[in-house]
Coordinates of C-alpha atoms in Angstrom, one line a residue:
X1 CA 18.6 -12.8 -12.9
X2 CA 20.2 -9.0 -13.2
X3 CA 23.2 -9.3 -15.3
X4 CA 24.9 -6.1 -13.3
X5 CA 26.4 -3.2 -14.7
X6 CA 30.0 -2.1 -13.9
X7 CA 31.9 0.5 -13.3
X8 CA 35.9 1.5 -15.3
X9 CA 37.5 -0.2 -12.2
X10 CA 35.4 -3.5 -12.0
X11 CA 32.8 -2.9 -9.3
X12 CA 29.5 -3.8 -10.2
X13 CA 26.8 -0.4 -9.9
X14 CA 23.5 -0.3 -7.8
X15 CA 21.3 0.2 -11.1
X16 CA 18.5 -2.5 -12.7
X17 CA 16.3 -3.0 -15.0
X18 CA 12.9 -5.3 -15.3
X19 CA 13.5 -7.2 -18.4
X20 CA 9.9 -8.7 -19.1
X21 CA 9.1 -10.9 -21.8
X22 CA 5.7 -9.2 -22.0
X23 CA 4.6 -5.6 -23.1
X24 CA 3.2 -2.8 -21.0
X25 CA -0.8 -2.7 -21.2
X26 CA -1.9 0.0 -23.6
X27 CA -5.0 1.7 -23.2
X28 CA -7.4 2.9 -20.1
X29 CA -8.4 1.3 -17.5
X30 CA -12.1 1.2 -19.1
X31 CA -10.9 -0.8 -22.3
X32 CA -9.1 -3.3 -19.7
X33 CA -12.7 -4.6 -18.3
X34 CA -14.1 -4.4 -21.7
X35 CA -11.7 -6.6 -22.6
X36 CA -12.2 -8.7 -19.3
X37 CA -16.1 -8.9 -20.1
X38 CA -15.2 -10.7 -23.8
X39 CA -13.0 -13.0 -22.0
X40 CA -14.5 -13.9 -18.9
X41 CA -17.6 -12.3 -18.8
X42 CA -19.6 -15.3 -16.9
X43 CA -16.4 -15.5 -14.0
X44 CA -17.0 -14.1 -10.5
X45 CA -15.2 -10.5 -10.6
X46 CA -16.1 -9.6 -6.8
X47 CA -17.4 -11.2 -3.9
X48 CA -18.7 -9.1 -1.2
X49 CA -19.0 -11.3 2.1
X50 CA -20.3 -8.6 3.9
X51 CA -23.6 -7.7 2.0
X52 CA -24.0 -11.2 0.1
X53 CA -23.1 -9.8 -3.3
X54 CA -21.2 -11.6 -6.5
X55 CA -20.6 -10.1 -9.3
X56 CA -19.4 -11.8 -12.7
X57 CA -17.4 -9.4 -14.7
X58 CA -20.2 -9.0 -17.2
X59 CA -22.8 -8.2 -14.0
X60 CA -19.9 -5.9 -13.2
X61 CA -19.9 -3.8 -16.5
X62 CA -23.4 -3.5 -16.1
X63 CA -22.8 -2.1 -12.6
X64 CA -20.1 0.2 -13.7
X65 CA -22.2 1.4 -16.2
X66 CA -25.4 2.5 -14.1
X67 CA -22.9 4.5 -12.2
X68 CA -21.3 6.2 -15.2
X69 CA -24.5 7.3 -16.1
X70 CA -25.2 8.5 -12.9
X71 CA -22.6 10.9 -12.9
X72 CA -23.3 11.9 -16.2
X73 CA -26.9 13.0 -15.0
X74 CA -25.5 15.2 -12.5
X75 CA -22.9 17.0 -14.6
X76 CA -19.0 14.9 -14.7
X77 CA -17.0 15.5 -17.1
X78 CA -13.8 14.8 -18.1
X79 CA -11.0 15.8 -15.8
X80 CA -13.4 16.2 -12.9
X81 CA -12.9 15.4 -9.5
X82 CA -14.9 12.5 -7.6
X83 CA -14.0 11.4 -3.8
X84 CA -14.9 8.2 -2.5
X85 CA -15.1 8.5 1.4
X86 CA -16.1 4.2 2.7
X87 CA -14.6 1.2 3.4
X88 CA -13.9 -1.7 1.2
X89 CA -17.4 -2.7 -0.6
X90 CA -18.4 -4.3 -4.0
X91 CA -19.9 -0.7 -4.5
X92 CA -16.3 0.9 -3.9
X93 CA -15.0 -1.4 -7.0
X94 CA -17.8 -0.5 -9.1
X95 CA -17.0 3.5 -8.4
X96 CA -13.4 3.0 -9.1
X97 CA -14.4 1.5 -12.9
X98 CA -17.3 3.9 -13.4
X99 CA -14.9 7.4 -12.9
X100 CA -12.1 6.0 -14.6
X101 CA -14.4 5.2 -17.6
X102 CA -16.0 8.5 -17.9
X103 CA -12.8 10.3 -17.8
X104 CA -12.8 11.8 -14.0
X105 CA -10.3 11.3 -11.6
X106 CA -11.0 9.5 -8.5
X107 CA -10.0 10.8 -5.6
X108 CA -9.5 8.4 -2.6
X109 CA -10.0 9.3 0.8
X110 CA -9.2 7.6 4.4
X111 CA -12.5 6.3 6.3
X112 CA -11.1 7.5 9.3
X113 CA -10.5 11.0 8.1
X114 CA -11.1 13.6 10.7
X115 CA -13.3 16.6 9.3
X116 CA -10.2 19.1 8.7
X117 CA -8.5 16.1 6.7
X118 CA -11.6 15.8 4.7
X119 CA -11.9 19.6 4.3
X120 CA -8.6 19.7 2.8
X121 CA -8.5 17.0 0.6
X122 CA -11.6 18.4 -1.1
X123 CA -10.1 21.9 -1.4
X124 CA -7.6 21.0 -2.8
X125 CA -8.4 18.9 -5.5
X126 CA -11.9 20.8 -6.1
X127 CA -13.7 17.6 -5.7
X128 CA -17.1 18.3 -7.1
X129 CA -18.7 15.5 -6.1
X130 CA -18.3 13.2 -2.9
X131 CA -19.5 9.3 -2.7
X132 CA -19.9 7.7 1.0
X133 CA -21.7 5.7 2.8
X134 CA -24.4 6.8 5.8
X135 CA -22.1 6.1 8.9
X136 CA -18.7 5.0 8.9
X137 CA -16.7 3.8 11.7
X138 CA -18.7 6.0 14.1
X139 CA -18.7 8.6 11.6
X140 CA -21.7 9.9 10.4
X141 CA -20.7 10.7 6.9
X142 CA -24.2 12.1 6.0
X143 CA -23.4 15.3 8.7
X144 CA -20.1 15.8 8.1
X145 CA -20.6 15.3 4.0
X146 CA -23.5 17.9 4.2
X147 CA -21.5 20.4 6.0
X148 CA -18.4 20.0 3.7
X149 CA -21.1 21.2 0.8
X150 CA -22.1 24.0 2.7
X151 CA -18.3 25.0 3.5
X152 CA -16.7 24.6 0.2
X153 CA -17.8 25.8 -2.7
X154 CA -16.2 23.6 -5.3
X155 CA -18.3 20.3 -3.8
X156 CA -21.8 20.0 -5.9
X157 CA -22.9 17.3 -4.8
X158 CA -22.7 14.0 -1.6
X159 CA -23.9 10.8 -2.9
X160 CA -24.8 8.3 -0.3
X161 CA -23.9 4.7 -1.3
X162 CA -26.3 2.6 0.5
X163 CA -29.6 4.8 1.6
X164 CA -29.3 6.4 -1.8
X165 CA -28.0 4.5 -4.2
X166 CA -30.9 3.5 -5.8
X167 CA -32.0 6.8 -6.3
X168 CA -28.7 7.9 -7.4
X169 CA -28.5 4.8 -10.2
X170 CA -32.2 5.5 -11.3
X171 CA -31.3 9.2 -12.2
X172 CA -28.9 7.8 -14.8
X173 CA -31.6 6.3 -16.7
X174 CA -31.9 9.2 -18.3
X175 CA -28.5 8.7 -20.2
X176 CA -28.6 7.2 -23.3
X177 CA -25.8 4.5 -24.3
X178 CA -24.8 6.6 -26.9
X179 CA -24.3 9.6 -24.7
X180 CA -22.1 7.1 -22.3
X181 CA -20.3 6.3 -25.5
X182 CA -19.4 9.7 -26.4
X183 CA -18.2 10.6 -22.6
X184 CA -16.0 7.3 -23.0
X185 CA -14.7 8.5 -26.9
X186 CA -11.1 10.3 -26.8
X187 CA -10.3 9.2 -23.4
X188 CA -6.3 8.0 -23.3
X189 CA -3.9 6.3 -21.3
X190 CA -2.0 9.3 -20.1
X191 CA -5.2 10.7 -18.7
X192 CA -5.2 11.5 -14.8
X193 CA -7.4 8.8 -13.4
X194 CA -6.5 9.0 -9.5
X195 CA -5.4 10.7 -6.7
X196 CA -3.9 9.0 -3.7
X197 CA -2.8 11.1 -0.9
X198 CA 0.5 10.3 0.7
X199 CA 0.1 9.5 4.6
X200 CA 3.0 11.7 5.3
X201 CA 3.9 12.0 8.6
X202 CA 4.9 15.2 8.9
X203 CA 3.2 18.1 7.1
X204 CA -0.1 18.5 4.9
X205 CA -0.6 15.2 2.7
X206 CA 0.6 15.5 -0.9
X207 CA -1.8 14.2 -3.8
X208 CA 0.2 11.7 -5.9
X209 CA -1.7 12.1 -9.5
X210 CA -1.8 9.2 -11.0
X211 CA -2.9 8.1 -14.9
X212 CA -4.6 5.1 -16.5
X213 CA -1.1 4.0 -18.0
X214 CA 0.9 4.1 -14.3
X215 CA -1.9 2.3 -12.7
X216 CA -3.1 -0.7 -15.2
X217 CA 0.3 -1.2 -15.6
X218 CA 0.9 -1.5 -11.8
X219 CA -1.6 -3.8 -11.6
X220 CA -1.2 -6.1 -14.3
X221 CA 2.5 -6.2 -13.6
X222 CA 2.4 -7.4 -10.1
X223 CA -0.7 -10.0 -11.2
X224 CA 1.8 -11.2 -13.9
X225 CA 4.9 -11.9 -11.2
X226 CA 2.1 -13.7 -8.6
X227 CA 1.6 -16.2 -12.1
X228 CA -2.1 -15.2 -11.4
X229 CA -4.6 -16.9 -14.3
X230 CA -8.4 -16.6 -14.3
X231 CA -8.6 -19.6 -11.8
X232 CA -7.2 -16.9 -8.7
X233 CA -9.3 -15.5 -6.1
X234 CA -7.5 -13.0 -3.8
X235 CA -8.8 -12.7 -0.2
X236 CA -8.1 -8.5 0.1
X237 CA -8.5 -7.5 3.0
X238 CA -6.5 -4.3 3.0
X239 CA -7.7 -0.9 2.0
X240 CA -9.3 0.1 -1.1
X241 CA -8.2 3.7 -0.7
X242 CA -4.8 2.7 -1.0
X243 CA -2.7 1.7 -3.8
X244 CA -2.4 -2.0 -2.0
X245 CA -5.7 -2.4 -2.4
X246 CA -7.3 -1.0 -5.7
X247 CA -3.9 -1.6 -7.6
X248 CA -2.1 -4.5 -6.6
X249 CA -5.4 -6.2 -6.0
X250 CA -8.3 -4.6 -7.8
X251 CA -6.4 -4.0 -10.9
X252 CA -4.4 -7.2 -10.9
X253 CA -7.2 -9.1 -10.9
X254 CA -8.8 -7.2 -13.5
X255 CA -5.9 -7.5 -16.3
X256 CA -6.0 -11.3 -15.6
X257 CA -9.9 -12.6 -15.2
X258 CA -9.5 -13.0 -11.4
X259 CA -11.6 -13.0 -8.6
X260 CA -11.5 -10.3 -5.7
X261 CA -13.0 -11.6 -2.5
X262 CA -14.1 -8.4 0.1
X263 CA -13.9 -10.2 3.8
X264 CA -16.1 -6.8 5.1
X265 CA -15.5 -4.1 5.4
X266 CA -13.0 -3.6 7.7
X267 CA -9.7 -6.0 8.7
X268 CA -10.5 -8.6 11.3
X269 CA -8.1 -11.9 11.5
X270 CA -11.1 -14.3 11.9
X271 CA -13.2 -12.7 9.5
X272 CA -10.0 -13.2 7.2
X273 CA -9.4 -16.8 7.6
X274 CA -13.5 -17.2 7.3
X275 CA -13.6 -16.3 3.7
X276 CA -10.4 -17.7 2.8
X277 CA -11.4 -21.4 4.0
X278 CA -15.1 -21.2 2.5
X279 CA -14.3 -18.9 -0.8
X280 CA -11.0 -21.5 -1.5
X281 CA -8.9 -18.4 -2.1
X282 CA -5.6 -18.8 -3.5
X283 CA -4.5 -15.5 -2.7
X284 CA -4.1 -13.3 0.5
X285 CA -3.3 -9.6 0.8
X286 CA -1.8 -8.1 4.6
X287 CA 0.4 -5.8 6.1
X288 CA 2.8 -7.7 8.4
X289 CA 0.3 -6.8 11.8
X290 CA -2.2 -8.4 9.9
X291 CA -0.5 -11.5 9.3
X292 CA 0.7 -11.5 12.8
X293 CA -3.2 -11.1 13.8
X294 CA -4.2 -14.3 11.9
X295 CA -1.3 -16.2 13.0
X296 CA -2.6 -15.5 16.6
X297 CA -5.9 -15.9 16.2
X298 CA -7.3 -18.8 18.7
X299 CA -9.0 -21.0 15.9
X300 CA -6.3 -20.7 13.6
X301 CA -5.2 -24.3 13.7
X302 CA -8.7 -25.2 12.7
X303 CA -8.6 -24.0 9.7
X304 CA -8.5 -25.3 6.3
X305 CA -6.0 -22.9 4.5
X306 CA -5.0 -25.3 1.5
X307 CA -6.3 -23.4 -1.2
X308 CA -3.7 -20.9 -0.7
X309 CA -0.6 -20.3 -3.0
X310 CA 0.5 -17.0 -3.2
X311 CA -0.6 -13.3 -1.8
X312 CA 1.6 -10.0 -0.9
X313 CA 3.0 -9.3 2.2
X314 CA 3.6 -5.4 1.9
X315 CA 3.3 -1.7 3.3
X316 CA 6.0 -2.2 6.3
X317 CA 8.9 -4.3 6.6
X318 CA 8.3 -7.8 7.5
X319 CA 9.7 -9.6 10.2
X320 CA 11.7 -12.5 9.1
X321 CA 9.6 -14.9 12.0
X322 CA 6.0 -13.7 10.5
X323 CA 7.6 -14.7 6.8
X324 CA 8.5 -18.0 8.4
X325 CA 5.1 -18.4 10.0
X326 CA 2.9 -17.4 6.8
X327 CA 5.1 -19.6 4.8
X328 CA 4.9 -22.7 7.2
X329 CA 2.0 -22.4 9.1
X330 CA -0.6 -20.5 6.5
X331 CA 1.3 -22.6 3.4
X332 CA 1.3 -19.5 1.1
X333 CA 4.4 -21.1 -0.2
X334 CA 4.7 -18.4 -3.3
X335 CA 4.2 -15.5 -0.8
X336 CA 5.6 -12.0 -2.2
X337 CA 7.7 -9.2 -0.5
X338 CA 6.3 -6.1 -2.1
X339 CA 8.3 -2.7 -1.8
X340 CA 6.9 0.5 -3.3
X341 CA 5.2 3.9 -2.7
X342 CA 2.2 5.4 -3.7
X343 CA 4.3 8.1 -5.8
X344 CA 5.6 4.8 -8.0
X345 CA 1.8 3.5 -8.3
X346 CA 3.4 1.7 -6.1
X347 CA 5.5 -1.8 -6.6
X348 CA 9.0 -0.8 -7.9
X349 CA 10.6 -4.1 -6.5
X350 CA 8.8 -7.9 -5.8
X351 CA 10.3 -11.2 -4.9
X352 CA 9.5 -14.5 -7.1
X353 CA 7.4 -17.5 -6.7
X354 CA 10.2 -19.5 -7.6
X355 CA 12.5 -17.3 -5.0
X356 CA 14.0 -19.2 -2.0
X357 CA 12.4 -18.5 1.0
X358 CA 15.7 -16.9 2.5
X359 CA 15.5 -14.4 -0.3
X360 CA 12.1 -13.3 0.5
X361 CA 13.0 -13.0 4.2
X362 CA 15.9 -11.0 4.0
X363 CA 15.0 -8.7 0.9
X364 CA 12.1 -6.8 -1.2
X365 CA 12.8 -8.7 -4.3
X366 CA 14.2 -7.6 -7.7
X367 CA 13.2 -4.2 -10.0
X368 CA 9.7 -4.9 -11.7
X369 CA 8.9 -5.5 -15.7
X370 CA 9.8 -2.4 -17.1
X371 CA 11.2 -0.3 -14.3
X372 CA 14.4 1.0 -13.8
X373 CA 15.8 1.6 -9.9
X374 CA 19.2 2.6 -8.7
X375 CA 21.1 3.1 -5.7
X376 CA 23.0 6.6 -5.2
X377 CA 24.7 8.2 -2.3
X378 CA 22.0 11.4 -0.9
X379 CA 24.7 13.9 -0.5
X380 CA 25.9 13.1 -4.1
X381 CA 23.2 11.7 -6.4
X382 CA 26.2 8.7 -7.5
X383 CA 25.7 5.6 -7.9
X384 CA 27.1 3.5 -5.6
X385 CA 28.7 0.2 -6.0
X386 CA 26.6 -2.9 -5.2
X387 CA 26.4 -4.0 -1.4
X388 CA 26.7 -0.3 -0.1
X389 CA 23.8 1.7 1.1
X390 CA 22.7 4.4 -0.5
X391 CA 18.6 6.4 -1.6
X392 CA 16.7 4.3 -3.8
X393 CA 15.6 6.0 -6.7
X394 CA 12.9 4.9 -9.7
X395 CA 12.1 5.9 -13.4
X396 CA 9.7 4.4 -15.5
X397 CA 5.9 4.3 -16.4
X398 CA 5.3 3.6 -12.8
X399 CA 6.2 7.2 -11.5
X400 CA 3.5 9.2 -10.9
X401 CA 2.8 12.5 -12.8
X402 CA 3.6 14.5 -9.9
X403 CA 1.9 16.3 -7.2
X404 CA -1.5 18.0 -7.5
X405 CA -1.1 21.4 -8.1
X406 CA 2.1 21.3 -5.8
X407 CA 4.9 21.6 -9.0
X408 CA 7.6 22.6 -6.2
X409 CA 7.1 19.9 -4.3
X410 CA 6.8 17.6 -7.5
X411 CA 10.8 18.8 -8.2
X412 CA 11.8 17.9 -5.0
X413 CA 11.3 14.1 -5.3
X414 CA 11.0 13.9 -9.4
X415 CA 14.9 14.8 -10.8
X416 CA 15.0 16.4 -14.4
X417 CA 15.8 12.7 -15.5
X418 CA 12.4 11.6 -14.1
X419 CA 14.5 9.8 -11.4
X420 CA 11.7 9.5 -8.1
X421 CA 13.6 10.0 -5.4
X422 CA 12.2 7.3 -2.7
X423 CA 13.9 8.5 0.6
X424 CA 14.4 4.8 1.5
X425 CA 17.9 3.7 2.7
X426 CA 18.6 0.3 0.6
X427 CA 20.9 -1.8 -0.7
X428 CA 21.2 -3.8 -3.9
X429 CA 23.1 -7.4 -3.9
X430 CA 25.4 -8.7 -6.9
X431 CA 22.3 -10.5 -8.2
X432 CA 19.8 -7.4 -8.0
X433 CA 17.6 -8.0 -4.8
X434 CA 17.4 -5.0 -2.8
X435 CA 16.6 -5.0 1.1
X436 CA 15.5 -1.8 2.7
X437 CA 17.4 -0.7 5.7
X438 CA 14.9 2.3 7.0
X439 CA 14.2 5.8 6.0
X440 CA 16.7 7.6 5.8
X441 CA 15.4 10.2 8.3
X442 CA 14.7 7.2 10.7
X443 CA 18.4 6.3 10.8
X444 CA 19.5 6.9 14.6
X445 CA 22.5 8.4 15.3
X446 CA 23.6 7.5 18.5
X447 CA 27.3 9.0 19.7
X448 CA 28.3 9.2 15.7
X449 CA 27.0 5.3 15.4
X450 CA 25.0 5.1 12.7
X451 CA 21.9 2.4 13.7
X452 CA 19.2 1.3 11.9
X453 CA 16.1 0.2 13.4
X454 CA 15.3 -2.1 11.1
X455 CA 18.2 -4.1 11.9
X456 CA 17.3 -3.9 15.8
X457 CA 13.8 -4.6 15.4
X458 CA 14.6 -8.0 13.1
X459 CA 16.1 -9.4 16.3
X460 CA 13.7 -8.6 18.6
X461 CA 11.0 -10.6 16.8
X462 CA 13.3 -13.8 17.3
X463 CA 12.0 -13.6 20.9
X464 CA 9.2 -16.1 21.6
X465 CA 7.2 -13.5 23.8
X466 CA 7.1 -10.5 21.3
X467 CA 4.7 -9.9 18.9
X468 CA 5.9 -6.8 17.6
X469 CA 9.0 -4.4 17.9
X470 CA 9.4 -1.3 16.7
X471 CA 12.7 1.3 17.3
X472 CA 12.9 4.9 17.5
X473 CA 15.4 7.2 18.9
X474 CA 14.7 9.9 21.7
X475 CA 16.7 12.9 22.8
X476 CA 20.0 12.2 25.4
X477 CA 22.2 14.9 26.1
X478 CA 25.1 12.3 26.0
X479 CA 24.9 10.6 23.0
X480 CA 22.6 12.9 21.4
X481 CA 19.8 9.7 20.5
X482 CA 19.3 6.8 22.7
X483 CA 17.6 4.3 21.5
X484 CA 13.9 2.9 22.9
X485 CA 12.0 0.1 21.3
X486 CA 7.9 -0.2 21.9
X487 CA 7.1 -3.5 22.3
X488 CA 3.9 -5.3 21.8
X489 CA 3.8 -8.3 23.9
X490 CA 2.0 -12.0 22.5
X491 CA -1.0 -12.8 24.9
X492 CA -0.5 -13.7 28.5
X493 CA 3.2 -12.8 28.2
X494 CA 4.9 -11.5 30.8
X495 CA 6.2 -7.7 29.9
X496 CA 10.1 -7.6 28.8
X497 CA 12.1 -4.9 31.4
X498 CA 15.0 -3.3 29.8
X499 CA 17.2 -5.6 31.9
X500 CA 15.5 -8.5 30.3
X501 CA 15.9 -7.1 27.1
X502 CA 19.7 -6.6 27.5
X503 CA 20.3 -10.1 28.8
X504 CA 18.7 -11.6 25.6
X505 CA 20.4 -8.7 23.0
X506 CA 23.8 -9.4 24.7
X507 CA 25.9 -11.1 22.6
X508 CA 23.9 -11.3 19.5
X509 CA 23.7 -7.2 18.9
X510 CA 26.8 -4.7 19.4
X511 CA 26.5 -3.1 23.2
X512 CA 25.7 0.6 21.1
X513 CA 23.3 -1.1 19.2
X514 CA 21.0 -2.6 22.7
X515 CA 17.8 -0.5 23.5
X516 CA 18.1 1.9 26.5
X517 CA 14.0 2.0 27.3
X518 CA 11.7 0.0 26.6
X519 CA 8.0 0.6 26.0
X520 CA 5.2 -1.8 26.1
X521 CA 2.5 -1.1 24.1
X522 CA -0.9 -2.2 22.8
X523 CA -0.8 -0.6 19.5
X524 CA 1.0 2.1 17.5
X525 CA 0.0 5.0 15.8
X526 CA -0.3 4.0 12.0
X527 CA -0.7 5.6 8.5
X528 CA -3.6 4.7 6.5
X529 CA -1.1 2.7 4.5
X530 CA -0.4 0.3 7.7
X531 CA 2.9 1.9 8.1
X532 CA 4.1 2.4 11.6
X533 CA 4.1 6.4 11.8
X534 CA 7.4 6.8 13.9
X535 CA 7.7 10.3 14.0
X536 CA 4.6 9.9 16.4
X537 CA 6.3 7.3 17.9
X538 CA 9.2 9.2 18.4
X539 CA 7.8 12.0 20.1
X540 CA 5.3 10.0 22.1
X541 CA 7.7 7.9 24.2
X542 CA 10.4 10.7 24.2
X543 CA 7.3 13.0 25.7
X544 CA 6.4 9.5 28.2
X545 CA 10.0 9.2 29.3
X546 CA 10.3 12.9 29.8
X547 CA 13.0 13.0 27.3
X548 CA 11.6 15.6 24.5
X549 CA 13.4 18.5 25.5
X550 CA 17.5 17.9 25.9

């Protein structure tokens, strides 16, 4: 429990501390599976549904090294840049290990990347060599891959993983062991082993650089809080691309003998509750839409979920009614409220297994092992008491280096104290748990009312017929923002009109505080992270209700 820090005149400050009875992981990420092969070399590592595939971790460092010889053979060195363009695959796993244990840096990249994304992302870290797959989502990878190696002159080399592969893995035989060795000699912690690009959602994306030592860390951190042992086996059906997934599962697994279990390659709710009934998993991954997506899903009574125990709930704020139905109905009784961003590699804050439910409801959870966070005003940079609202901020091993090649845009989020500067409106309680109110450039000002969606959207999940609720604010020449909420309705529900939304809001939220429009929607427009984007949103229904321009 935080023990608090005060202030001259009593009041306790917004700043904590992870206190952790165990040390930080030293060493790379390479040395962690080493170390993972001497202690659980004949325990399933990964467990690919999709193409049939298990690996044990010592299959696994056989694996990783084929492909570290590989790119040996055709020319990686240390400090180079490798993309990996898929979906989630026992293959993407064996990638991730095999750059970080030659000494290159991985560079992640959406599946759904249109070309000019693609184009950029390789510019601009000079990726010299790219890894996907033959067709991806209705991509063809092999066209577009071949044409980014015509286009830019930094990229050497496209490596198919399926059609390939083989061919790809047999050129590495020429690579001794002891020239594998001497690639893997001198490599250290600090090293830059990654590059995750921010799904921003204004603007270019911004490469946070991240090192052995921020993500092992991570990893093993958040594995440690879940109380996972060699006996876990986490159901991950988010990203791989992302932090959520090759961190926060990949990684946690890693630093404690666990098992990853790969639905397929893509999210589907049935697919989901497939492998975690026949794999026994103890663990499941989502972002809130996709535990709203297996809580609906037609044969979810059928199921046997009992294995369950823990998993992360992450990437968007969760609805206090999903909580309540992955808690009661699923049984993941140890669930954890993960808060975070890539920049911080990315868990800064995590609710308890031994945390009442109410806590893990209503807030993200307490500061990590090892991390520091506090609350300041955003005109100021002061710490604020505890219980007011104020920018979250974060230093520690977590933060990441900075920005590639963007030092300007580095200093504008990392102060000269290494404080990251999150842009998250929050708010820390006298025992340390933080909820998140919005972003502080979502806040909607309506008539000099300060509102927060958040706040707006909790309530509107209470009703029985929404399955989602999202707020933005749109231009009004009165108030200045009105506020509209998009609504996605449960199956075979009648749509909510605005008067039937102000009928149930009245009484339970302030009059100012009561959308003006409302939207219904099938979907929203997301960030590869599974984060609503709401500037989109924003300027879609403004644009729909023939509000953009004042």
């Amino acid at each position: 429990m935080s023990m608090g820090h005060h202030s001259r005149n009593g009041a306790q400050h917004s700043y904590d501390s992870g206190a952790s009875d165990r040390s930080l992981v030293g060493g790379t990420i390479g040395e962690a599976l080493d170390r993972a092969v001497r202690a659980h070399g004949d325990r399933e590592a990964f467990v690919d549904r999709a193409s049939g595939t298990r690996l044990t971790y010592s299959r696994l460092a056989e694996e990783v090294d084929a492909v570290s010889k590989a790119l040996l053979r055709i020319g990686v060195q240390r400090g180079d840049r490798v993309a990996l363009w898929a979906h989630n695959s026992w293959k993407w796993a064996v990638v991730q290990y095999a750059v970080a244990g030659v000494g290159a840096v991985l560079v992640n990249v959406n599946p759904v990347y249109t070309m000019g994304e693609l184009s950029y992302v390789l510019k601009h870290t000079g990726t010299r060599v790219l890894l996907t797959a033959t067709a991806e989502g209705g991509t063809d990878h092999v066209a577009v891959g071949e044409r980014m190696r015509h286009d830019i002159s930094c990229l050497e080399h496209v490596v198919l993983l399926d059609e390939a592969w083989s061919w790809f893995l047999a050129a590495g035989h020429a690579v001794s062991h002891a020239d594998l060795a001497r690639a893997r000699a001198g490599l250290d912690q600090d090293d830059v082993v990654n590059i995750q690009f921010t799904s921003g959602t204004t603007g270019l994306p911004k490469g946070a650089t991240l090192s052995h030592h921020n993500i092992l860390n991570n990893g093993f951190s958040v594995g440690e809080l879940l109380r996972y042992t060699e006996e876990d086996r986490i159901c991950l059906p988010v990203p791989f691309f992302h932090c959520f997934g090759m961190v926060m599962g990949n990684l946690a697994a890693l630093t404690h003998g666990a098992c990853v279990v790969i639905p397929g390659p893509r999210f589907g709710a049935s697919l989901v509750l497939d492998t975690v009934e026949e794999e026994l998993c103890t663990s499941l991954y989502g972002v809130p839409t996709m535990f709203i997506a297996e809580l609906a899903d037609p044969g979810f009574d059928e199921r046997d979920l009992s294995s369950l125990r823990t998993g992360i709930m992450s990437g968007a704020p969760c609805p206090v009614e999903v909580m309540n139905g992955v808690v009661e109905r699923m049984g993941v009784h140890e669930i954890a409220i993960c808060y975070g961003m890539t920049e911080t590699s990315p868990v800064l804050t995590q609710t308890r297994a031994d945390d009442p439910v109410w806590r893990r409801v209503s807030t993200v959870g307490r500061v990590g092992p090892h991390v520091e966070i506090k609350i300041v005003d955003p005109r100021t940079g002061r710490v604020v008491p505890r219980g007011t609202p104020g920018e979250l901020r974060a230093r520690g091993y977590s933060v990441m280096l900075g920005y590639w090649d963007e030092p300007e845009k580095t200093d504008e989020v990392i102060d000269s104290g290494r404080w990251m500067r999150t842009g998250d409106l929050t708010v820390m309680d006298a025992d340390g748990y933080v909820s998140v109110i919005g972003r502080i450039k979502d806040m909607v000002v309506r008539g000099g009312e300060n509102i927060s969606p958040r706040e707006v959207e909790e309530f509107l999940h209470t009703h029985p017929d929404v399955l989602d609720a999202q707020v933005v604010g749109v231009p009004d020449h009165y108030y200045g923002e009105e506020l509209a909420v998009c609504l996605r309705m449960a199956p075979n529900a009648a749509p909510l009109s605005e008067e039937d939304l102000r009928r149930f809001c009245d009484g339970h939220l302030a009059r100012f505080k009561i959308p003006r429009y409302v939207r219904i929607v099938d979907s929203y427009p997301m960030t590869a992270s599974g984060k609503v984007r709401k500037v989109d949103l924003r300027e879609e229904t403004a644009a729909l209700l023939g509000l953009d321009g004042r």
